[in-house]
Coordinates of C-alpha atoms in Angstrom, one line a residue:
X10 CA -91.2 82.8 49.6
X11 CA -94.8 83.5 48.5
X12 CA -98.3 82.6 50.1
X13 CA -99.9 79.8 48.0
X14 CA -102.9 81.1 46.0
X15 CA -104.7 78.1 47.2
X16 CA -104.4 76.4 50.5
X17 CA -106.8 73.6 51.5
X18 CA -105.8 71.5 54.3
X19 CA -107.5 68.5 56.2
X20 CA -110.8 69.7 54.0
X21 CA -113.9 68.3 54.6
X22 CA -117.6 68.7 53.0
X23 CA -120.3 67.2 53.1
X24 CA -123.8 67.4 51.1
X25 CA -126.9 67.7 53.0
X26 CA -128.4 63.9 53.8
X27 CA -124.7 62.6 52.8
X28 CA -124.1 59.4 54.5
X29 CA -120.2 60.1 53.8
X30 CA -118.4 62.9 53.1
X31 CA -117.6 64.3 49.6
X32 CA -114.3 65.7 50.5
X33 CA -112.5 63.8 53.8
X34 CA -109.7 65.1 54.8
X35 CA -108.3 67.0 51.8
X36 CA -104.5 68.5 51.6
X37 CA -104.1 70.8 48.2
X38 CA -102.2 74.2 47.6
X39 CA -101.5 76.2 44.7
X40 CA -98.4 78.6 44.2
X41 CA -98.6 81.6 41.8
X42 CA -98.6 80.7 38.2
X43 CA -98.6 76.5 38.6
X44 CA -100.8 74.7 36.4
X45 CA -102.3 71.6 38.1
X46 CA -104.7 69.3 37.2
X47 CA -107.1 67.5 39.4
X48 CA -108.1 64.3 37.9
X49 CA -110.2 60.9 39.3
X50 CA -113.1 58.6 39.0
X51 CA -116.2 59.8 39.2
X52 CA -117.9 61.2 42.6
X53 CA -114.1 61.5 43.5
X54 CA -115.2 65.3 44.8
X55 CA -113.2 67.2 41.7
X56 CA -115.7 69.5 41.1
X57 CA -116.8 69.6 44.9
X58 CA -113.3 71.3 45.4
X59 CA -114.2 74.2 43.0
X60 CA -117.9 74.6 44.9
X61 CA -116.3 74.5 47.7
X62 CA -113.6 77.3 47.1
X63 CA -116.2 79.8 45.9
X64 CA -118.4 78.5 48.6
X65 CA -121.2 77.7 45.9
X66 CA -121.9 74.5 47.9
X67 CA -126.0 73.9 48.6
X68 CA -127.3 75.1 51.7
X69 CA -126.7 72.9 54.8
X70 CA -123.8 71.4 53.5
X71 CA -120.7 71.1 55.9
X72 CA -117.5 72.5 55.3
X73 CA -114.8 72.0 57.9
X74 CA -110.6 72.0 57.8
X75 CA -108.8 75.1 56.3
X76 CA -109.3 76.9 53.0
X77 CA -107.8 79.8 52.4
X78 CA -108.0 81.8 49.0
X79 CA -105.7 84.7 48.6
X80 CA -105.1 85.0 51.9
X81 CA -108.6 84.7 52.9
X82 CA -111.4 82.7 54.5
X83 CA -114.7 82.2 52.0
X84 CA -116.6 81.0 55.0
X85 CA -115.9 83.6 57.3
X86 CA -117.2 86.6 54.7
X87 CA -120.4 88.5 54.3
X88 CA -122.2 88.0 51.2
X89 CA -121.0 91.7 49.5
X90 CA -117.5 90.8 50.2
X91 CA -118.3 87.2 49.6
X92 CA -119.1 88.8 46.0
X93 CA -116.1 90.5 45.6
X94 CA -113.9 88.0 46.3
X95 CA -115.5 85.8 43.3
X96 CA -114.1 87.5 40.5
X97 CA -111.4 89.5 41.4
X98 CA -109.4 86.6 43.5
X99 CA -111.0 83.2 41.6
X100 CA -112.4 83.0 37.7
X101 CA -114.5 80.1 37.2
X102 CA -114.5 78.7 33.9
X103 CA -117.8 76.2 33.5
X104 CA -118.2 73.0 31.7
X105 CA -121.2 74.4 29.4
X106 CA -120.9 78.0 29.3
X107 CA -124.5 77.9 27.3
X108 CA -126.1 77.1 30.6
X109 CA -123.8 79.9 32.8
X110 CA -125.1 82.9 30.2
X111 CA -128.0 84.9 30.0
X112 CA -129.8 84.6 26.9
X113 CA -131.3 88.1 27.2
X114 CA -127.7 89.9 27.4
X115 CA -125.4 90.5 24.7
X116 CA -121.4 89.4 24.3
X117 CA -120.7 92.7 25.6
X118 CA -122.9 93.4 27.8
X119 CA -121.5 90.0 29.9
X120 CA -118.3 91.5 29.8
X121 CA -119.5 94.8 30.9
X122 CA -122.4 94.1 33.4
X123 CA -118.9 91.4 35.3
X124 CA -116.6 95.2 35.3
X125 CA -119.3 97.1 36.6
X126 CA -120.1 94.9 39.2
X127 CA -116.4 95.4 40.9
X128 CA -115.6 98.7 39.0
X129 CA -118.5 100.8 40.1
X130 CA -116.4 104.0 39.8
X131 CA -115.4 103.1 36.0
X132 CA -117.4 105.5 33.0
X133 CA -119.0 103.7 30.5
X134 CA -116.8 104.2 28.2
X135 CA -114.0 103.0 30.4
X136 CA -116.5 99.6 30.4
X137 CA -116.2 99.1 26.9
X138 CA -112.4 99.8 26.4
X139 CA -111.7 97.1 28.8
X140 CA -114.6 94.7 27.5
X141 CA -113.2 95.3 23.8
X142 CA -109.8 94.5 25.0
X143 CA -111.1 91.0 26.5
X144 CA -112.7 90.4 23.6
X145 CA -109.6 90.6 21.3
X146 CA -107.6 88.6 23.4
X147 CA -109.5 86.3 23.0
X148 CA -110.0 86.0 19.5
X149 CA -113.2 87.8 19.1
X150 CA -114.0 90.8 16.6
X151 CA -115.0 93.8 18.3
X152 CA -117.5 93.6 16.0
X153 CA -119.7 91.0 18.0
X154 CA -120.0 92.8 20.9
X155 CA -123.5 93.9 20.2
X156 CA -123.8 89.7 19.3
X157 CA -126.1 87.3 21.8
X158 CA -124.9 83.9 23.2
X159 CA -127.1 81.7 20.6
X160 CA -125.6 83.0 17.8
X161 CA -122.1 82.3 18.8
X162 CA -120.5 78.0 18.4
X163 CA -119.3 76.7 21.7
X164 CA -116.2 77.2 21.0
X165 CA -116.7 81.0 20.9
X166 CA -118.9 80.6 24.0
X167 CA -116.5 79.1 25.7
X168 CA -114.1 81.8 24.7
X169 CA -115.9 84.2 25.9
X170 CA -116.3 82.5 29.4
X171 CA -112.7 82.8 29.5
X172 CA -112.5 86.9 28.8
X173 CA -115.1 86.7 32.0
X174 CA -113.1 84.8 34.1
X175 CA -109.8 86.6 33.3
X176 CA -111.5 89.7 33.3
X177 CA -110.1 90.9 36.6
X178 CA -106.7 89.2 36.6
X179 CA -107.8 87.0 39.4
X180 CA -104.6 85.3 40.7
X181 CA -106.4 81.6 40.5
X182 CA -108.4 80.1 37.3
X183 CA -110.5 77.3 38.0
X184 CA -111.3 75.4 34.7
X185 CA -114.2 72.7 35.2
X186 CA -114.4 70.3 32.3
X187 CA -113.7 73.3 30.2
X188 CA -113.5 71.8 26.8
X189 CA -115.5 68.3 27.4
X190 CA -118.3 69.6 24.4
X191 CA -115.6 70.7 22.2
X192 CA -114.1 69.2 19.2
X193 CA -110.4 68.6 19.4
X194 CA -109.1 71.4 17.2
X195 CA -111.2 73.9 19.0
X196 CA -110.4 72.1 22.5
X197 CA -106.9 73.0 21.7
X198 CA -107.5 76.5 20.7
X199 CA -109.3 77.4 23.9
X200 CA -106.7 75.8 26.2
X201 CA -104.0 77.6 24.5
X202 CA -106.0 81.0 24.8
X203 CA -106.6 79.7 28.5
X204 CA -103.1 78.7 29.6
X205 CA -101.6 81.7 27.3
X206 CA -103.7 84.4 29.5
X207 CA -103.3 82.8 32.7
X208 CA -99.1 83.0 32.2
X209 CA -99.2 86.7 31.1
X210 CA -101.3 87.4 34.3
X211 CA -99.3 85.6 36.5
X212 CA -102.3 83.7 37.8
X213 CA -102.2 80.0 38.8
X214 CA -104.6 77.6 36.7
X215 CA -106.6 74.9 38.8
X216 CA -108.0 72.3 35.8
X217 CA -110.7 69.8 36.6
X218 CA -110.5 67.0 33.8
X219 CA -111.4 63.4 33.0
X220 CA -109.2 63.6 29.8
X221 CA -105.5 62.5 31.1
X222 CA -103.5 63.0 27.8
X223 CA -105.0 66.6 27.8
X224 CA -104.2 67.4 31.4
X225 CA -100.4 66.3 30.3
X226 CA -100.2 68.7 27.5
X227 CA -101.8 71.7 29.2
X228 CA -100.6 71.2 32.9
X229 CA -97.1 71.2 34.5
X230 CA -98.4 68.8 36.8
X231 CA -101.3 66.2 38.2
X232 CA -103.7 65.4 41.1
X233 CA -105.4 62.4 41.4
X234 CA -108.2 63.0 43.9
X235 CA -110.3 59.5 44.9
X236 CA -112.8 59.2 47.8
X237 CA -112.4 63.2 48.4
X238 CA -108.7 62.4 49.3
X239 CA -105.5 63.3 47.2
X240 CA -103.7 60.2 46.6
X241 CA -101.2 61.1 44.6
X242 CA -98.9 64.5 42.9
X243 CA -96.6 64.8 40.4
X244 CA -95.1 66.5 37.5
X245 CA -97.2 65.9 34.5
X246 CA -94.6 63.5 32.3
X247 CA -93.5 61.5 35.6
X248 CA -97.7 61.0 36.6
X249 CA -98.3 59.6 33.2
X250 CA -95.4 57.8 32.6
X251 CA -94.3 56.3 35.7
X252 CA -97.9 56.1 37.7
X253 CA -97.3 55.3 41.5
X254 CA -101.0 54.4 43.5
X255 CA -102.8 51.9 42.1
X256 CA -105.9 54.0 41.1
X257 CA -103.1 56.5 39.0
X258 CA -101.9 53.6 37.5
X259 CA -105.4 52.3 36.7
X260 CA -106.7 55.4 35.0
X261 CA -103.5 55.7 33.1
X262 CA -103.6 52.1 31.8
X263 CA -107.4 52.7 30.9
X264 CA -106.0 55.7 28.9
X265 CA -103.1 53.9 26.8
X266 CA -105.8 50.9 26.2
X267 CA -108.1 53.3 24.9
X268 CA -105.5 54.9 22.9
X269 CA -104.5 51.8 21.4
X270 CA -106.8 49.4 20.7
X271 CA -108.8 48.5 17.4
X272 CA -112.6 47.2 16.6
X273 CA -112.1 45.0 13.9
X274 CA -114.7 45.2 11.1
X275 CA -117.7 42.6 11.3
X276 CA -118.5 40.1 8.7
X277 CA -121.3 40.3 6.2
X278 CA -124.6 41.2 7.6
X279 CA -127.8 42.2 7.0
X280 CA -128.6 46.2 6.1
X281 CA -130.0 48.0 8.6
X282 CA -129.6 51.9 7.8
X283 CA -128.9 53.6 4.3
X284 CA -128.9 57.1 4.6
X285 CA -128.7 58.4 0.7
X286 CA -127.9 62.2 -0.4
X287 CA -129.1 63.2 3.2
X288 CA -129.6 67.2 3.2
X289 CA -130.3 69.2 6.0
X290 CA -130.2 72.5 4.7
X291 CA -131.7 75.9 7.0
X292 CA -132.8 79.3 5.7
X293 CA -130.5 82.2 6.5
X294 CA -132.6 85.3 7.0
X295 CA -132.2 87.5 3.7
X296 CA -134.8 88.9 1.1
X297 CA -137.3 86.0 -0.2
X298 CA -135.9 86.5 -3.8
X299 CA -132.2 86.3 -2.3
X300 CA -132.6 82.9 -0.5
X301 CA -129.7 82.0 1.5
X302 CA -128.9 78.0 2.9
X303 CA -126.5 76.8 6.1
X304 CA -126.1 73.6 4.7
X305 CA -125.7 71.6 7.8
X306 CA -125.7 68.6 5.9
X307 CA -125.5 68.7 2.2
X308 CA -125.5 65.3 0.1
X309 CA -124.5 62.7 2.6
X310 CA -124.8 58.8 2.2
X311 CA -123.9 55.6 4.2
X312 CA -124.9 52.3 4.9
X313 CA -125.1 51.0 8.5
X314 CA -124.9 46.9 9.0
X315 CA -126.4 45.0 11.7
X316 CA -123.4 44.4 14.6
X317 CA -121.6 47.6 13.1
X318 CA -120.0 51.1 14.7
X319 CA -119.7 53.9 12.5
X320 CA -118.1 57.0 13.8
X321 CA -118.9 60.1 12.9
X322 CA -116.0 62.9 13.9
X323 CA -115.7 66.7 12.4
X324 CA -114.7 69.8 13.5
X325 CA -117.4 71.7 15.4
X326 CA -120.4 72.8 12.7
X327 CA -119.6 70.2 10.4
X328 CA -123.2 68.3 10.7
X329 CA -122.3 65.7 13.2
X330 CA -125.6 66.4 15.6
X331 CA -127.4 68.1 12.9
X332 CA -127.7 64.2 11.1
X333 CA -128.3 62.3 14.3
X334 CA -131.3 64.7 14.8
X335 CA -132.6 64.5 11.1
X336 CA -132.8 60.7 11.8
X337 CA -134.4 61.3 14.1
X338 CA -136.9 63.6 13.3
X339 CA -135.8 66.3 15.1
X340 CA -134.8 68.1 12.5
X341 CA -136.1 69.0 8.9
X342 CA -134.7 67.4 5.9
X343 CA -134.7 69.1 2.2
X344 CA -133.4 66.4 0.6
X345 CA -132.3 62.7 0.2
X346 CA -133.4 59.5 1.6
X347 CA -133.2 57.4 5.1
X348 CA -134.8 53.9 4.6
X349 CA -134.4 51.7 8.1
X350 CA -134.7 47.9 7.0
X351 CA -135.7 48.9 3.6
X352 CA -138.2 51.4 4.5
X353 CA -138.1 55.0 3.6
X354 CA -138.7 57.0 6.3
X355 CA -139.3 60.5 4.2
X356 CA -142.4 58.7 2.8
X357 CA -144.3 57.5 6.0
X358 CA -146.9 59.4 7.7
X359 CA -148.7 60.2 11.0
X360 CA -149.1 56.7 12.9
X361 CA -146.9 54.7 10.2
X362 CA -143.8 56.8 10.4
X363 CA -144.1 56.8 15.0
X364 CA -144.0 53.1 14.7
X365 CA -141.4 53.3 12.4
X366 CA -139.5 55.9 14.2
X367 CA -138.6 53.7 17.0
X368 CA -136.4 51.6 15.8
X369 CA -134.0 54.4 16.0
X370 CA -133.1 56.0 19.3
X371 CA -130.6 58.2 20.8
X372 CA -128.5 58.3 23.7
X373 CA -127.1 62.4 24.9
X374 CA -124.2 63.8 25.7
X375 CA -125.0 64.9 29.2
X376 CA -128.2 62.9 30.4
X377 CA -128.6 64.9 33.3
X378 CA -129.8 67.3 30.7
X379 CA -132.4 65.1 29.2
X380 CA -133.7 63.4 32.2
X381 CA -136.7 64.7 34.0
X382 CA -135.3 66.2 37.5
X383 CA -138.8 65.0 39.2
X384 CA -139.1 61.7 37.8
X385 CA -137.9 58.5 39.5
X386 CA -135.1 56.3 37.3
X387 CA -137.8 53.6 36.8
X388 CA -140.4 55.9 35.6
X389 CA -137.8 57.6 33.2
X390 CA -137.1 54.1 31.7
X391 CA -141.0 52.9 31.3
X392 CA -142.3 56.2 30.1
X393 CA -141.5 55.8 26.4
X394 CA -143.6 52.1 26.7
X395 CA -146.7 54.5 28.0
X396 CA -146.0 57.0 26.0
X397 CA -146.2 54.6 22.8
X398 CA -149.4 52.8 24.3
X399 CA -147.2 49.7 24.1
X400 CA -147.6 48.5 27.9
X401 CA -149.4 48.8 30.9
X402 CA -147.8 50.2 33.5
X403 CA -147.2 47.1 35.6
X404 CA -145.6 45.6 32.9
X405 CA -143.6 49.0 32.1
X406 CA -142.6 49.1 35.1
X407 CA -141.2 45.0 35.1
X408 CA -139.3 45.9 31.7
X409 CA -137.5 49.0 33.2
X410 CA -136.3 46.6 35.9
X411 CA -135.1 43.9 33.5
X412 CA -133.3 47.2 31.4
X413 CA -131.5 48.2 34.8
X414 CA -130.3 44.9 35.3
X415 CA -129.3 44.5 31.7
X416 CA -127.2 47.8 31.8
X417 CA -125.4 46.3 35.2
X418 CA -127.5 49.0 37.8
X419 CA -127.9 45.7 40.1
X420 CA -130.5 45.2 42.5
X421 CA -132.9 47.3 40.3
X422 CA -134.7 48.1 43.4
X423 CA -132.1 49.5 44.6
X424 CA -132.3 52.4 41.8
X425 CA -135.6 52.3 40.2
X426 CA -136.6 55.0 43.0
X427 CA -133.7 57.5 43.0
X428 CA -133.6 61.0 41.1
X429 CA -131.0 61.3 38.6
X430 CA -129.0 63.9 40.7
X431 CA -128.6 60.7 43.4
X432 CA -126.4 58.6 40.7
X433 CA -123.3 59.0 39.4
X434 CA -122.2 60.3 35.9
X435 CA -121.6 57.0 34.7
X436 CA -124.8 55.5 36.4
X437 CA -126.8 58.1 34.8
X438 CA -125.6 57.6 31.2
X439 CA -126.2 53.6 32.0
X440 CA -129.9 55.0 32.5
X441 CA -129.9 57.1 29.6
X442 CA -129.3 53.7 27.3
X443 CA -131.6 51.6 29.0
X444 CA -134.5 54.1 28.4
X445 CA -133.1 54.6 24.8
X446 CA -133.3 50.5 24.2
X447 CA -137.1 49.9 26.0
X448 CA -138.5 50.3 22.6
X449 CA -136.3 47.6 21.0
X450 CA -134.5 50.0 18.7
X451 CA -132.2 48.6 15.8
X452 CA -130.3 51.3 15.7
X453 CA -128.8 53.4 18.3
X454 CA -127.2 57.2 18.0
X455 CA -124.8 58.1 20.4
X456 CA -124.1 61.9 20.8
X457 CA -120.9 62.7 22.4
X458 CA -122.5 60.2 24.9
X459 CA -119.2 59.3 27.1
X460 CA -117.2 62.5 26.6
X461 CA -118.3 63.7 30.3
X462 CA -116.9 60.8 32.0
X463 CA -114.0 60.0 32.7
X464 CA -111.0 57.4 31.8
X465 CA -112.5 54.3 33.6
X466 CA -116.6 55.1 33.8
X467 CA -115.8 55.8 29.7
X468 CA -114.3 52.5 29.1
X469 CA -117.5 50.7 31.5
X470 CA -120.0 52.6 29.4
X471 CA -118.3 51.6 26.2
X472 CA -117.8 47.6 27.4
X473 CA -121.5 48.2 27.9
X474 CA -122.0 49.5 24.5
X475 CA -120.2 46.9 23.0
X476 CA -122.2 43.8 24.9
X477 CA -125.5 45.3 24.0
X478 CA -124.4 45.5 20.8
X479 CA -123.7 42.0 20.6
X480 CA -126.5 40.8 22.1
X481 CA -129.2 42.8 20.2
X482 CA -127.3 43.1 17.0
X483 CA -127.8 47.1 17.0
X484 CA -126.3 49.1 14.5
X485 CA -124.4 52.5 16.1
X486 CA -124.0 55.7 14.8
X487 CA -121.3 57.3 17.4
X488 CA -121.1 60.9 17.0
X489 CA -117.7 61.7 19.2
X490 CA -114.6 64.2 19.3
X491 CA -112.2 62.0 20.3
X492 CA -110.2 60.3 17.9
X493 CA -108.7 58.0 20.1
X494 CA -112.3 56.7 20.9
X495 CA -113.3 56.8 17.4
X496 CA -110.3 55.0 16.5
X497 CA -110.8 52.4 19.1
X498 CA -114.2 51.5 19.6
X499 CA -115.6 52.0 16.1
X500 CA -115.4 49.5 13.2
X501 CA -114.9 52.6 10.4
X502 CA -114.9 56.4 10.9
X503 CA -116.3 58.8 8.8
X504 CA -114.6 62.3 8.9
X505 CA -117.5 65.2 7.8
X506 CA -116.4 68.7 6.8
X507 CA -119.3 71.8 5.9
X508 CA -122.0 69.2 6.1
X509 CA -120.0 66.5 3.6
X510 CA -118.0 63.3 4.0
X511 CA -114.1 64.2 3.4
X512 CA -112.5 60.5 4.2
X513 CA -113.7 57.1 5.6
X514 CA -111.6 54.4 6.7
X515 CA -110.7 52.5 9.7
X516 CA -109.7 54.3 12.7
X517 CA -106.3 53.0 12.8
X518 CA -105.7 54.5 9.0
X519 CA -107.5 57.8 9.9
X520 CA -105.1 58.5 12.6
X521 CA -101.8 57.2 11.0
X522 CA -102.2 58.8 7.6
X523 CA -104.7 61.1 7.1
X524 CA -105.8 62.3 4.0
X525 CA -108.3 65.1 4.1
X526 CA -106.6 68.2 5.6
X527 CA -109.7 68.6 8.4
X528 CA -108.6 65.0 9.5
X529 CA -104.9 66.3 9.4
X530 CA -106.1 69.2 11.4
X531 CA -107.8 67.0 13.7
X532 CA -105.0 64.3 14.5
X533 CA -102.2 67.1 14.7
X534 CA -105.1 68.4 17.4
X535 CA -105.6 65.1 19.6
X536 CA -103.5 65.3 22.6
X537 CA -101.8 61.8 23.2
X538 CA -100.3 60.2 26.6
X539 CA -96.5 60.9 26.5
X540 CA -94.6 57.7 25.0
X541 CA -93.2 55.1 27.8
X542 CA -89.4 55.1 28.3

């Protein structure tokens, strides 16, 4: 019988000024070659388990209990063997692999700079054999080598994070969240090229995920983590189909109501966005008499009511975030119009076209991202009312408590004064929308903005959504990946391909019959929740 690749028992951590611990207790192992998912609520500790392993947890943080990676003790190695162990026993694949590159090395040289590091004895030429080879298996031409991060998609980035993590056939893969920015066809692409390598090198997969149905289809079987405890393991079909702790039966309830349900349509209402013949279009560089155009979004129109969701799904590059900035103002425009309550936007100027400006906001993907480390919640919230000379402070600060309270972060004094890294995912995107409705938008852009969370915190965020909504009769644009969200939350979906609109409809019809071969592409894509028996 073989050593588990992974052995963590009666694991405990805990972050510096933690009143509890992130991990308590924790019982988990790994065999050669199993694929297991580790799924759970937010603040469960699923991504504390992969810091943890590669001992990437922030100093004075405790770490007690076994752990034992092939065979050996992180904690009880010197930094240079520390080093060498990170790479050749564990491959860390990250969540954003834009933020894990250097922007200053190319494709290769990644690939390259990882061998040399534990291949000192290799010749350089031996460094770029084995670097081509990465490449190619995973779907990238030798001829990018000499490429840099920015000019590659995510999808390609994240493929190339994969070649880096694989590239010493380390007998465990940790995946964190890797396909959470992706769009589904791509999502499925990467995990195939993920799953395929791991199975030809023998090496066990650890996958950290909010998405259930995709943990099924990728993983032989599931972890549910909660309160840094594992409450539950099984194989993947017998998890999701016949759930046996309450929380495992929770998420995967959250997941089929997601999966199933329908926004119906509003009635008749007033006009609040009419986007006509939008185009975005961006120079390529060329010769000046040989002019060359990405056309990120070439000739689109739609009309937004007031009370209404649109949703706005496409394969990766086909103009999604490239029209949520254009509206607003973010990015240039060649072409068309935008007119917000009758307005045209294109034709307002300097203090005209600001006021004008915010009645459309936009809520992030990730808004640990976009908040300011170093500024307090409350001061987050306010600071558009100061910025826009539209309140005093005191009174800034008032309406950022009545925003807290209105996105359900109750007592507001009891968050107004924390950093963003002290909430939760979910608490942070709740922050995110209350600073994106302080100036009283009428309509509201959401970017991929509850693809990091997972099953339940999603489902909160978009009840939230939803009530707002209602109450302040926004419009939303909802920019999203996931066609089960698209099909449930919005009232119509719009499917763009190359910077055009291919098919429209409701969600429902989009994801039963699909007309436009990207929407085929994309449904054929979606990973679903096994059928109950």
């Amino acid at each position: 019988m073989t050593d588990p690749v992974l052995r963590l028992h009666q694991l405990r951590v805990a972050y510096p000024q933690s009143e509890r611990p992130t991990l308590d207790g924790l019982d988990l192992s790994l065999d050669p070659g199993e694929t297991l998912a580790l799924v759970g609520p937010s603040g469960c500790g699923k991504s504390t388990v992969a810091r943890a392993v590669l001992q990437l947890l922030p100093a004075g943080s405790r770490c007690d209990g076994e752990l034992l990676l092939a065979g050996r003790d992180p904690r009880a190695l010197r930094r240079p063997a520390l080093r060498r162990l990170r790479g050749e026993a564990v491959g860390l694949v990250f969540q954003d692999p834009m933020t894990r590159l250097n922007p200053l090395l190319t494709i290769g040289g990644h690939l390259a700079d990882t061998l040399r590091a534990h291949r000192p004895g290799w010749t350089r030429r031996q460094l770029r054999r084995r670097a081509e080879e990465l490449l190619g298996r995973v779907g990238i031409g030798v001829d990018r080598y000499g490429s840099y991060p920015h000019e590659f998609s995510g999808g390609m980035r994240q493929r190339l994070a994969i070649a880096l993590a694989m590239a010493l056939n380390p007998p465990l893969v940790i995946a964190d969240e890797p396909t959470t920015s992706l769009d589904v066809a791509v999502a499925g692409q990467v995990m195939a090229e993920l799953t395929g390598l791991c199975r030809e090198a023998g090496s066990a997969l650890l996958l950290i995920s909010h998405d259930l149905a995709m943990a099924g289809r990728w993983c032989d079987q599931i972890a549910v983590l909660d309160e840094g405890r594992l409450i539950e393991r099984a194989p993947a079909r017998q998890l999701l189909t016949a759930p046996q702790s309450p929380l495992a039966r929770r998420l995967v309830a959250k997941a089929r109501e997601r999966e199933g349900s329908e926004s119906q349509a509003p009635a008749a209402a007033p006009l609040l966005l009419e986007i006509e013949a939008l185009r975005c279009w961006h120079a390529l560089p060329g010769l000046p008499w040989q002019r060359r155009w990405l056309k990120a979004v070439d000739g689109v129109s739609l009309r937004l009511q007031q009370g209404e969701t649109i949703g706005l799904v496409g394969a990766s590059g086909c103009g999604k975030s490239t029209l949520c900035r254009a509206l607003m103002g973010l990015a240039p425009v060649r072409g068309g119009a935008v007119r917000l309550e009758g307005v045209d936007l294109q034709r307002l100027r300097g203090a005209s076209l600001r006021r004008a400006r915010r009645g459309i906001q936009m809520v992030f993907q990730d808004p640990l991202a976009c908040l300011n480390p170093q500024m307090r919640v409350g001061e987050a919230i306010a600071d558009p009312l100061l910025i826009h000379g539209l309140a005093g402070r005191a009174a800034a600060r008032q309406r950022a408590r009545e925003l807290l309270a209105a996105v359900g972060l109750n007592p507001p004094e009891a968050f107004e004064n924390r950093l963003p890294r002290q909430l939760s995912g979910g608490q942070q995107q709740r922050v995110a929308i209350a600073r994106a409705l302080i100036l009283e938008p009428k309509v509201l852009l959401c970017d991929e903005s509850v693809s990091m969370l997972d099953a339940e915190v999603q489902a909160e965020v978009l009840e939230l959504l939803r009530d707002l909504q209602t109450r302040l009769g926004l419009g939303m644009l909802f920019v999203t990946h996931d066609l089960a969200v698209a099909g449930g939350f919005c009232h119509r979906v719009i499917v763009l391909d190359g910077g055009r609109i291919v098919e429209e409809g409701p969600g429902s019809a989009l994801l039963s019959n699909p007309q436009a071969a990207i929407t085929r592409q994309l449904v054929e894509a979606c990973p679903r929740l096994p059928a109950l028996v």
